mmCIF file with all atom_site columns, C-alpha atoms in Angstrom:
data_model
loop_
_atom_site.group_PDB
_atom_site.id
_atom_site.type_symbol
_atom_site.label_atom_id
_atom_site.label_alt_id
_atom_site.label_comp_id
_atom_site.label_asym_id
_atom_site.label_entity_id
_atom_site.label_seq_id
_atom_site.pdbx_PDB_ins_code
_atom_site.Cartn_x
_atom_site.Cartn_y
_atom_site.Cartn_z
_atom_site.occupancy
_atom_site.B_iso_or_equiv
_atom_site.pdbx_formal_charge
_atom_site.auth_seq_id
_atom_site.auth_comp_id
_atom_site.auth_asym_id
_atom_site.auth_atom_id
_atom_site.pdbx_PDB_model_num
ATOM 1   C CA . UNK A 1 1   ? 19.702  4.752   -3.257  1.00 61.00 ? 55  UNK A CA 1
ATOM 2   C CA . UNK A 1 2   ? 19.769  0.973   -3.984  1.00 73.00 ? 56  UNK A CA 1
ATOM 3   C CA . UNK A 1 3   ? 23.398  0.839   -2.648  1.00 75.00 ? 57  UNK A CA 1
ATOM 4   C CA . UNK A 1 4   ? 22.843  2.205   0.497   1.00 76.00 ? 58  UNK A CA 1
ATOM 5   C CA . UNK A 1 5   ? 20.149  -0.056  1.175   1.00 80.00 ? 59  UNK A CA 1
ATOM 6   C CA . UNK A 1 6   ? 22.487  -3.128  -0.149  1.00 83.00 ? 60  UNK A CA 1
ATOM 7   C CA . UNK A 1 7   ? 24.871  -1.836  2.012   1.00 82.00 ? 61  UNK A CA 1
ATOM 8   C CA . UNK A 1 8   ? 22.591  -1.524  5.163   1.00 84.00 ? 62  UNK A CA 1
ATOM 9   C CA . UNK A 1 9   ? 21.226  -4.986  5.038   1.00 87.00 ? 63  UNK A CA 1
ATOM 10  C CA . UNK A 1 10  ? 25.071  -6.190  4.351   1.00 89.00 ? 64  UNK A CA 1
ATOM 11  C CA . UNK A 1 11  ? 25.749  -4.555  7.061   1.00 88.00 ? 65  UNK A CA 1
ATOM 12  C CA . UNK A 1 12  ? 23.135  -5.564  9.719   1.00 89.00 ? 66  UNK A CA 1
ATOM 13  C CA . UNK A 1 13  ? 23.709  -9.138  8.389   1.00 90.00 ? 67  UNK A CA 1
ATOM 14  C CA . UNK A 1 14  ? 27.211  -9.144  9.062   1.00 91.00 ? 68  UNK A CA 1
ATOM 15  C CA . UNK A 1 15  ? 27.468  -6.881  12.469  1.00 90.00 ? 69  UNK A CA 1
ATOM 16  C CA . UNK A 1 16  ? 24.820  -10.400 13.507  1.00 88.00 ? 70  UNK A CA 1
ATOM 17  C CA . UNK A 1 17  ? 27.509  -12.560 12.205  1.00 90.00 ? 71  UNK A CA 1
ATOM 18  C CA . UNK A 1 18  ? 30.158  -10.641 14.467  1.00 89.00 ? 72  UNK A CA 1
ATOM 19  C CA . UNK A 1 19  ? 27.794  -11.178 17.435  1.00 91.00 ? 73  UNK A CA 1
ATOM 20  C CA . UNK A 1 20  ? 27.929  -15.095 17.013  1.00 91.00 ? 74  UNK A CA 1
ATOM 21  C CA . UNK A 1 21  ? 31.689  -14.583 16.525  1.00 90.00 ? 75  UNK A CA 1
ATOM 22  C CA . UNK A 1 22  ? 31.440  -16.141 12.975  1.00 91.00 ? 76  UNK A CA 1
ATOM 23  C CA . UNK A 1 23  ? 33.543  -13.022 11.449  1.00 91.00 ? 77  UNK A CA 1
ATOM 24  C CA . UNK A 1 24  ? 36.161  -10.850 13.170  1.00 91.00 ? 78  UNK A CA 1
ATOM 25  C CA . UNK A 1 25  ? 34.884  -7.550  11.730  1.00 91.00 ? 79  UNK A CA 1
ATOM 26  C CA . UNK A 1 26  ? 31.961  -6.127  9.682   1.00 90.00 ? 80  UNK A CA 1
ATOM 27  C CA . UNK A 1 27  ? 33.801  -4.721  6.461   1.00 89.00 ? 81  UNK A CA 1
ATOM 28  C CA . UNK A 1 28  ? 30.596  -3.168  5.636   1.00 86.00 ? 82  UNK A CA 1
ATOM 29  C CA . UNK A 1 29  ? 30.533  -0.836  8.159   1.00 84.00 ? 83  UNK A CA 1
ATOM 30  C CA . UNK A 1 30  ? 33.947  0.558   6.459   1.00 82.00 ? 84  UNK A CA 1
ATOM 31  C CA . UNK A 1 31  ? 32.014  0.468   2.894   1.00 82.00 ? 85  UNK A CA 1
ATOM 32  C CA . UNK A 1 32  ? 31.934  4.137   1.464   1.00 81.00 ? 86  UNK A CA 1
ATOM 33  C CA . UNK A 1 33  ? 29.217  4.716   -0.953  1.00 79.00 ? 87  UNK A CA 1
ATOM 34  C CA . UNK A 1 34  ? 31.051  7.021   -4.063  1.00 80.00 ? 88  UNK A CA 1
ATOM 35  C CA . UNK A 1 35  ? 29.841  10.380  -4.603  1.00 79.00 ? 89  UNK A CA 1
ATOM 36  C CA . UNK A 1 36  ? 28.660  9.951   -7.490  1.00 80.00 ? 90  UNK A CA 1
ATOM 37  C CA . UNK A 1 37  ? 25.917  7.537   -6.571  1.00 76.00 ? 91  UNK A CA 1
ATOM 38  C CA . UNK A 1 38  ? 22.330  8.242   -6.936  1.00 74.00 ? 92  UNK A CA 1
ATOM 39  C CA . UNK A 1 39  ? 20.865  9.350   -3.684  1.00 72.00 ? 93  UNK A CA 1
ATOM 40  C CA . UNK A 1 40  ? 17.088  8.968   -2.086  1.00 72.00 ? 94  UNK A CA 1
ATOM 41  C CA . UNK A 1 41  ? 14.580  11.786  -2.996  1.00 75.00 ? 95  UNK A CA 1
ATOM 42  C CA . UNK A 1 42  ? 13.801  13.250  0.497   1.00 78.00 ? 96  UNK A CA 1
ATOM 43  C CA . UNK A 1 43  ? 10.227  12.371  1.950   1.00 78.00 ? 97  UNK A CA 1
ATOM 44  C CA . UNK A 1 44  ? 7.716   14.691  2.725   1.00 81.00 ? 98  UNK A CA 1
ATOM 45  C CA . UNK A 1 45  ? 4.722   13.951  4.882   1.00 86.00 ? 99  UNK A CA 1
ATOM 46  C CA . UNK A 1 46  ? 1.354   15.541  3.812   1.00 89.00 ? 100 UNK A CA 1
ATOM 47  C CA . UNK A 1 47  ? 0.147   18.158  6.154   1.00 90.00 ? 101 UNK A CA 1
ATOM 48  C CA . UNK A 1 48  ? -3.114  17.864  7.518   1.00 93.00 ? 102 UNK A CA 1
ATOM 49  C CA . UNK A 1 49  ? -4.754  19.878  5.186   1.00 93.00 ? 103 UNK A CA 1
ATOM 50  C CA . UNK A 1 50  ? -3.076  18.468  1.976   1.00 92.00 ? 104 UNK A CA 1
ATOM 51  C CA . UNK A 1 51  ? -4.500  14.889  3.316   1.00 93.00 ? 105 UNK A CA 1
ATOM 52  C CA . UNK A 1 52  ? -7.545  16.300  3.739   1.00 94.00 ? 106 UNK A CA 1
ATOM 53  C CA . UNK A 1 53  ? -7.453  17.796  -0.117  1.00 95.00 ? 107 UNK A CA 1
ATOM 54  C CA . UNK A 1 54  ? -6.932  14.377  -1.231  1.00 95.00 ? 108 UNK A CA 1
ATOM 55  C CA . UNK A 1 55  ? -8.998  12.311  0.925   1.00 96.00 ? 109 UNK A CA 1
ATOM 56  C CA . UNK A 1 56  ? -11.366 14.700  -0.902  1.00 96.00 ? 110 UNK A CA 1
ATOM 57  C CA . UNK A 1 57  ? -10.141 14.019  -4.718  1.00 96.00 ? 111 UNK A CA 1
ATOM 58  C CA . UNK A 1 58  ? -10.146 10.474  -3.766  1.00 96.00 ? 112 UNK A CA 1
ATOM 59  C CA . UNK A 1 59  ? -13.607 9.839   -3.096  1.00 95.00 ? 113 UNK A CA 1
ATOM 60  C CA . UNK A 1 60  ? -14.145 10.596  -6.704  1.00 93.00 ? 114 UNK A CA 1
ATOM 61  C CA . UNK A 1 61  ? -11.783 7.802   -8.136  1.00 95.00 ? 115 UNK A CA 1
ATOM 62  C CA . UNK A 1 62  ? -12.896 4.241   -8.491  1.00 93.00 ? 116 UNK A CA 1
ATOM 63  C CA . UNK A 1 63  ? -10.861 2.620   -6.008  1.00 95.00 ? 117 UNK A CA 1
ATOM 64  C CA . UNK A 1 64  ? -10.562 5.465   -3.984  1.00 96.00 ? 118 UNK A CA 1
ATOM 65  C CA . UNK A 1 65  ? -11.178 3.805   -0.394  1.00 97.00 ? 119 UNK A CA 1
ATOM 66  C CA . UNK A 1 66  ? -8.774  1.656   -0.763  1.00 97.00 ? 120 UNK A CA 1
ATOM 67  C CA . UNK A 1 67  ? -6.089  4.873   -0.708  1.00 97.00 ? 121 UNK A CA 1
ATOM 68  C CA . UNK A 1 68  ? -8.138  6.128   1.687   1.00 96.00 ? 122 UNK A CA 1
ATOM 69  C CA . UNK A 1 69  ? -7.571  3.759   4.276   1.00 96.00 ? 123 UNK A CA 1
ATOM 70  C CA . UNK A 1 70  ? -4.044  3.438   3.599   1.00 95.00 ? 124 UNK A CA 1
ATOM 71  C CA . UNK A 1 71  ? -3.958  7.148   4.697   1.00 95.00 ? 125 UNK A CA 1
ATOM 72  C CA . UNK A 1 72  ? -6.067  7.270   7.062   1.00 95.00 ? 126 UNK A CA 1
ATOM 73  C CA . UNK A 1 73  ? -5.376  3.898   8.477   1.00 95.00 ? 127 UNK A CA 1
ATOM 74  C CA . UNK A 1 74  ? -1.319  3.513   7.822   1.00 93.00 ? 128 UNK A CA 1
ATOM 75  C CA . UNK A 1 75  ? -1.939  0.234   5.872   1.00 94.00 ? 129 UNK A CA 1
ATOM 76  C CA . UNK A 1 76  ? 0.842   -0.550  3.225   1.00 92.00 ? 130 UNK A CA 1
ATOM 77  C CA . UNK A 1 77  ? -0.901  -0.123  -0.009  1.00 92.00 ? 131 UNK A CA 1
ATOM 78  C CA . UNK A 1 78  ? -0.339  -4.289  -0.475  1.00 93.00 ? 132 UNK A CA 1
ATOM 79  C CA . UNK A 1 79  ? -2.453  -4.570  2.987   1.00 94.00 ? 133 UNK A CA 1
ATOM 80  C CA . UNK A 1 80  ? -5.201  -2.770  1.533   1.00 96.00 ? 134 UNK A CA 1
ATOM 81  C CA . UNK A 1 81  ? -5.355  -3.875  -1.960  1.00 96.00 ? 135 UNK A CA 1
ATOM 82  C CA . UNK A 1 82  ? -5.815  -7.027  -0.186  1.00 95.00 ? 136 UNK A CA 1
ATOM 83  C CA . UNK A 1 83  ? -8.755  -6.802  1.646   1.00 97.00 ? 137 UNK A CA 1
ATOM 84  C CA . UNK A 1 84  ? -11.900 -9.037  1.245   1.00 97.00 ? 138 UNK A CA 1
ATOM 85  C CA . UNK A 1 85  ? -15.214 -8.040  1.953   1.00 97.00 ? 139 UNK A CA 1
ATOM 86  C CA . UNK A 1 86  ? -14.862 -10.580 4.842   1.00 96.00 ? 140 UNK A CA 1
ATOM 87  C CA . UNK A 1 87  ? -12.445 -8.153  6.457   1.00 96.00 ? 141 UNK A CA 1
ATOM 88  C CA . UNK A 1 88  ? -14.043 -5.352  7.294   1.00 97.00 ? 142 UNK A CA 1
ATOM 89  C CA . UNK A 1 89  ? -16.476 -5.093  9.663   1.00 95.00 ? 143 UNK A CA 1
ATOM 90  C CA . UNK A 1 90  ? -19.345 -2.403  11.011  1.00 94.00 ? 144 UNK A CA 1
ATOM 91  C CA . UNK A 1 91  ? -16.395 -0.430  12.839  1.00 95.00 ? 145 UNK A CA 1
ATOM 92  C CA . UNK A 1 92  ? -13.230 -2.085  12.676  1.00 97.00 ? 146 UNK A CA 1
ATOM 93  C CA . UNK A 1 93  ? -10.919 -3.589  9.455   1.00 97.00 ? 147 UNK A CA 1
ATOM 94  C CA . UNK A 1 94  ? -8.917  -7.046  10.217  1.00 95.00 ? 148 UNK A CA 1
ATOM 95  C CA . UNK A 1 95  ? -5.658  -6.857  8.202   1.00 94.00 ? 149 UNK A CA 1
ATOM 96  C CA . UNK A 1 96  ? -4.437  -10.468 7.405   1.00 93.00 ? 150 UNK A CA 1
ATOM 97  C CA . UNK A 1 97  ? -3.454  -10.657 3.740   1.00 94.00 ? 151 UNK A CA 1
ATOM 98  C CA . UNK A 1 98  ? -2.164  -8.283  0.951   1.00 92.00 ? 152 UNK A CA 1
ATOM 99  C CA . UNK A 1 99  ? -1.455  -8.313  -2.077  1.00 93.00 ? 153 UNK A CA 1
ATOM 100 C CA . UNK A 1 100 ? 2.097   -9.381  -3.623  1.00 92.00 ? 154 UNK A CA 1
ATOM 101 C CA . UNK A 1 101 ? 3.613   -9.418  -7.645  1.00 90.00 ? 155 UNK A CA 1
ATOM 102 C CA . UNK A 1 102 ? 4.812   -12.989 -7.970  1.00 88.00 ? 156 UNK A CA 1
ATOM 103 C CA . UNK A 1 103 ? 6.498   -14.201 -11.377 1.00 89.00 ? 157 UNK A CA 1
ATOM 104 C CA . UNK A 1 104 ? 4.947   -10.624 -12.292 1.00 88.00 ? 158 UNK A CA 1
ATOM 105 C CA . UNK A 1 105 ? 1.640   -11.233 -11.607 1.00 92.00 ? 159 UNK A CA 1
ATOM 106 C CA . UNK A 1 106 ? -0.578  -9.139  -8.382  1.00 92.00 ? 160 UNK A CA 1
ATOM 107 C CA . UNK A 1 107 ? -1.839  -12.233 -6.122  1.00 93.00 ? 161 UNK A CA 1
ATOM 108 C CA . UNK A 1 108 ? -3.702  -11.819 -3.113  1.00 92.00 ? 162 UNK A CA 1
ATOM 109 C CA . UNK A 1 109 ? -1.740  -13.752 0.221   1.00 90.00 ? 163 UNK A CA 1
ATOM 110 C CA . UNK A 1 110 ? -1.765  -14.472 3.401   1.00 88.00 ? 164 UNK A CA 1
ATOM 111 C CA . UNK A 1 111 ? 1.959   -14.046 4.315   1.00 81.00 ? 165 UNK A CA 1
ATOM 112 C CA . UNK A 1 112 ? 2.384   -10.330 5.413   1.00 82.00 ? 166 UNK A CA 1
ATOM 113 C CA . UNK A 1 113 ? 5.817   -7.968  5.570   1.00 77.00 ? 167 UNK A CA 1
ATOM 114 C CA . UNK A 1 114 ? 5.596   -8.796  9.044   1.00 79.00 ? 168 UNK A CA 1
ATOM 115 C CA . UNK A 1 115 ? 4.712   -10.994 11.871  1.00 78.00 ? 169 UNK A CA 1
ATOM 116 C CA . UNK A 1 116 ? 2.784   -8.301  13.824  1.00 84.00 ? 170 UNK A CA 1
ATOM 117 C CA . UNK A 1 117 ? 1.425   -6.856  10.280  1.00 87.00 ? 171 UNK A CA 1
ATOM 118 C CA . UNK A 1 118 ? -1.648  -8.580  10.807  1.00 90.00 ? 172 UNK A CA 1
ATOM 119 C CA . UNK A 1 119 ? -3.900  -6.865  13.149  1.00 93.00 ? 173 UNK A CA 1
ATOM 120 C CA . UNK A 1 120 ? -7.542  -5.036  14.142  1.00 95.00 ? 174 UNK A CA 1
ATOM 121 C CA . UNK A 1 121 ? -7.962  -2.044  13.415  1.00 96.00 ? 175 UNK A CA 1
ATOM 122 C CA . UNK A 1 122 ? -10.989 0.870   14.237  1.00 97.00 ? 176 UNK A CA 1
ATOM 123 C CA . UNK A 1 123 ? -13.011 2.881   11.649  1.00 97.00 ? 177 UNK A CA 1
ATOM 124 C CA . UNK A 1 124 ? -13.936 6.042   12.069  1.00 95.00 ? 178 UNK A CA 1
ATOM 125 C CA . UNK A 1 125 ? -18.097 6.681   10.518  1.00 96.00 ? 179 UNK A CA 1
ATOM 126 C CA . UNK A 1 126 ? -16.578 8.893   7.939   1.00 95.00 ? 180 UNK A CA 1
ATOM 127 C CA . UNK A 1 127 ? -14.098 5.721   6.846   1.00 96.00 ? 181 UNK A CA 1
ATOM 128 C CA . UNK A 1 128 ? -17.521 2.957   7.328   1.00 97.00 ? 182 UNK A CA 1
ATOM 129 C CA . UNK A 1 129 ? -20.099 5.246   4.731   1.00 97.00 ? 183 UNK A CA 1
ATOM 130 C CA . UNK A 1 130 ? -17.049 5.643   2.181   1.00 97.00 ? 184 UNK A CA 1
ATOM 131 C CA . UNK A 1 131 ? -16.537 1.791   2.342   1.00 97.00 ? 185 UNK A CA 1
ATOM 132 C CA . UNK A 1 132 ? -20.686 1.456   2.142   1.00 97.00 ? 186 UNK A CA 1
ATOM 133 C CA . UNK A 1 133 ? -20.628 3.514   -1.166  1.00 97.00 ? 187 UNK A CA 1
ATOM 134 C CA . UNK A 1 134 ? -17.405 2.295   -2.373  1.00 97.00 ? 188 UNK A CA 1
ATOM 135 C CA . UNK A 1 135 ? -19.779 -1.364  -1.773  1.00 97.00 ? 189 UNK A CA 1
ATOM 136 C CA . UNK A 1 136 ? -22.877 -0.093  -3.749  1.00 97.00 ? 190 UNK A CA 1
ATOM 137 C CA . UNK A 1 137 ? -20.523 1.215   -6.315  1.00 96.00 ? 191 UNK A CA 1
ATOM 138 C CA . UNK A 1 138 ? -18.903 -2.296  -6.717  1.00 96.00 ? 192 UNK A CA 1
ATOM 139 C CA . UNK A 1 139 ? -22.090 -3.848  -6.888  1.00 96.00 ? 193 UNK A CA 1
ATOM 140 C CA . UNK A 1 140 ? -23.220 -2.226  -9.478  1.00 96.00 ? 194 UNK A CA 1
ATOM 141 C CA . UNK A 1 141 ? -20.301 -2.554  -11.600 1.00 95.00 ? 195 UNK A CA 1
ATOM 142 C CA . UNK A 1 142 ? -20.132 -6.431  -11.007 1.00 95.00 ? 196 UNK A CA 1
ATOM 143 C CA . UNK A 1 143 ? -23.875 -6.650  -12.454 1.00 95.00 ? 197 UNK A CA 1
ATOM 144 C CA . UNK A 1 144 ? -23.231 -4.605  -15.404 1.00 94.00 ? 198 UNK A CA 1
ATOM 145 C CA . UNK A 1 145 ? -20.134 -6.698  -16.397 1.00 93.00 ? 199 UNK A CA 1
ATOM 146 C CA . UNK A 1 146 ? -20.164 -9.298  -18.271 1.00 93.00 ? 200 UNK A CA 1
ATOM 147 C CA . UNK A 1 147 ? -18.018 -11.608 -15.966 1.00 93.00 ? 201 UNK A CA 1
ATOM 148 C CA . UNK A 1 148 ? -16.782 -10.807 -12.293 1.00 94.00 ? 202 UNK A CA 1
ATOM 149 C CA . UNK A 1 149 ? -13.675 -12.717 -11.494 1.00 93.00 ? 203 UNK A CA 1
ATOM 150 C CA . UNK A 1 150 ? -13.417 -12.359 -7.542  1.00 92.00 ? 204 UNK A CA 1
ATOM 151 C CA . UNK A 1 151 ? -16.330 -11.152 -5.675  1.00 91.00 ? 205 UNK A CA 1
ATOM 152 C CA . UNK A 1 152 ? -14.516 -11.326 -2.025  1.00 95.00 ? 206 UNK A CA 1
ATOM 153 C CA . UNK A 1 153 ? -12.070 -8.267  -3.098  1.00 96.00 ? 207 UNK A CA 1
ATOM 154 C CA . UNK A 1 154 ? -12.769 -5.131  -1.561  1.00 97.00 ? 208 UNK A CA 1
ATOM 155 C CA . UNK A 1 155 ? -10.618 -3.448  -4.584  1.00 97.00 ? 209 UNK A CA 1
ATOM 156 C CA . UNK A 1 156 ? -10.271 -4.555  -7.491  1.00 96.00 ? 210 UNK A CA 1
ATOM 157 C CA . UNK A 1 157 ? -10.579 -4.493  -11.720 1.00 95.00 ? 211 UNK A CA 1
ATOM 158 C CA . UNK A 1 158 ? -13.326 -3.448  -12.778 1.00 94.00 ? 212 UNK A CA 1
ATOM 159 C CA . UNK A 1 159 ? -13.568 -7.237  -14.333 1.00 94.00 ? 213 UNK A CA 1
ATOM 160 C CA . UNK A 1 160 ? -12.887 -8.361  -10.501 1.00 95.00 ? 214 UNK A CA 1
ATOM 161 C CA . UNK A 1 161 ? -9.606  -9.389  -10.692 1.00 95.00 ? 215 UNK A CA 1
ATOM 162 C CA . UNK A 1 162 ? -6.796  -8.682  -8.089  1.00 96.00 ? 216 UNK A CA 1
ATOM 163 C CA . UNK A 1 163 ? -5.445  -5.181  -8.625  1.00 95.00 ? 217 UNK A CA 1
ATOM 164 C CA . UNK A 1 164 ? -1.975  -4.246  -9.874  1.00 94.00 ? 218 UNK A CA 1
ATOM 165 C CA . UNK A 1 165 ? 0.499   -2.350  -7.735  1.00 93.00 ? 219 UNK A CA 1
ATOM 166 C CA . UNK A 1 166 ? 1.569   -0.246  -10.384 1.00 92.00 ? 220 UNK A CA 1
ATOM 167 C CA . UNK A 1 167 ? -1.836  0.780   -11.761 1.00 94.00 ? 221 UNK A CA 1
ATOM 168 C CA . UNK A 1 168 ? -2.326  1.492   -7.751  1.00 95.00 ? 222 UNK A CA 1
ATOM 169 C CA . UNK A 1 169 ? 0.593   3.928   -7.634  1.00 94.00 ? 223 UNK A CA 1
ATOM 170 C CA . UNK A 1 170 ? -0.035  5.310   -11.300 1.00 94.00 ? 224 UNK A CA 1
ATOM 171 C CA . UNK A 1 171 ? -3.762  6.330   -10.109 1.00 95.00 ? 225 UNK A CA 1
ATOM 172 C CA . UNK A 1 172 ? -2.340  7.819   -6.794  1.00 95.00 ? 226 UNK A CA 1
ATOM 173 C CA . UNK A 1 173 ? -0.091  9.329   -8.726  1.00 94.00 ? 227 UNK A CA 1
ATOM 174 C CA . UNK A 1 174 ? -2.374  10.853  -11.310 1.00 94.00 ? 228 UNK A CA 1
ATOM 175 C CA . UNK A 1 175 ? -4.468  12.138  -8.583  1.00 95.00 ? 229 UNK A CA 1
ATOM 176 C CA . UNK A 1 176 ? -1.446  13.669  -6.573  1.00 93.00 ? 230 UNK A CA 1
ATOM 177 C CA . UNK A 1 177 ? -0.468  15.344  -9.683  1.00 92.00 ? 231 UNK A CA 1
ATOM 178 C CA . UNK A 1 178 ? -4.395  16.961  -10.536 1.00 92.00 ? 232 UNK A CA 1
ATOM 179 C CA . UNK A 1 179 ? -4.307  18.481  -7.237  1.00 90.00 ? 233 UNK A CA 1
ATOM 180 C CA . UNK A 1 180 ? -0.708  19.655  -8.049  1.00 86.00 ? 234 UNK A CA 1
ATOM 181 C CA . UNK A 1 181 ? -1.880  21.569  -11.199 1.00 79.00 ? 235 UNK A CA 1
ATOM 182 C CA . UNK A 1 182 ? -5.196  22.215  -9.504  1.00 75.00 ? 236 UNK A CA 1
ATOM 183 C CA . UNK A 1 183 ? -3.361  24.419  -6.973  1.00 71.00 ? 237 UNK A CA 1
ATOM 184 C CA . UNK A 1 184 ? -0.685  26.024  -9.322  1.00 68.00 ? 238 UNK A CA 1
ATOM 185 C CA . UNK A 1 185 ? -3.308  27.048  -11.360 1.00 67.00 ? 239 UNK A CA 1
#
């Protein structure tokens, strides 16, 4: 829940603070979260073959590489929304910039979650052809539009502007939730 995780960085910041001797004690470490508080859904991790089921589904969405590499790659979804053209290579994928909501708007930058965030990192062949196609497909939908706002985005609108990270999740989600019914059925 959100208080646990206010607590924990309360916590961390003051157990620093004790370290430098600035405060006697952490009282945050004595902090009891009520009951009553809403806790985190548990986390499950996709087995091998549900990734594989939607690696599959994906390659029929629009912007389906781009959740693609997140899964097959680890890359916060930011990291990959972000990625130019100019970033990926024949057989590897540089990481330097993601994108970010500021004053509520999605913004491509260079500043990542972390200082070792940015980084190299290999494609597999099956990851390089999805990107090609996911390319052609691009390409084709910037010449049949009647303006193309960014043209170095490797995901975006289909106007070319920078995409939204709550379309992103709502797609992933809609997706998830097809293969859900797909399987009940």
């Amino acid at each position: 829940s959100a208080l646990l995780k206010i607590r924990g960085t309360l916590s961390q910041a003051l157990r620093f603070a004790v370290k430098r001797e600035d405060i006697a004690r952490n009282v945050a470490a004595d902090a009891t979260i009520p009951a009553a508080a809403p806790r985190t859904k548990e986390r499950t991790a996709l087995s091998p073959a549900q990734a594989r089921t939607l690696l599959d589904a994906l390659r029929a969405e629009r912007n389906g590489a781009m959740f693609g590499l997140s899964l097959r790659l680890g890359l916060r979804p930011g990291e990959a929304a972000g990625l130019h053209w100019s970033d990926i290579g024949a057989d590897a994928v540089n990481v330097t910039r993601a994108v970010r909501l500021t004053k509520g708007r999605a913004q491509v930058v260079d500043d990542l979650k972390t200082s070792r965030a940015k980084r190299t990192i290999a494609l597999t062949p099956d990851l390089v052809d999805w990107l090609a196609e996911h390319r052609k497909m691009q390409a084709a939908e910037r010449l049949a539009a009647t303006s193309w706002v960014d043209d170095h985005l490797a995901f975006a609108t289909p106007t070319g502007h920078v995409t939204d990270p709550a379309n992103n999740r709502r797609q992933l989600k809609a997706v998830c939730e097809r293969l859900e019914t797909d399987r009940a059925e």
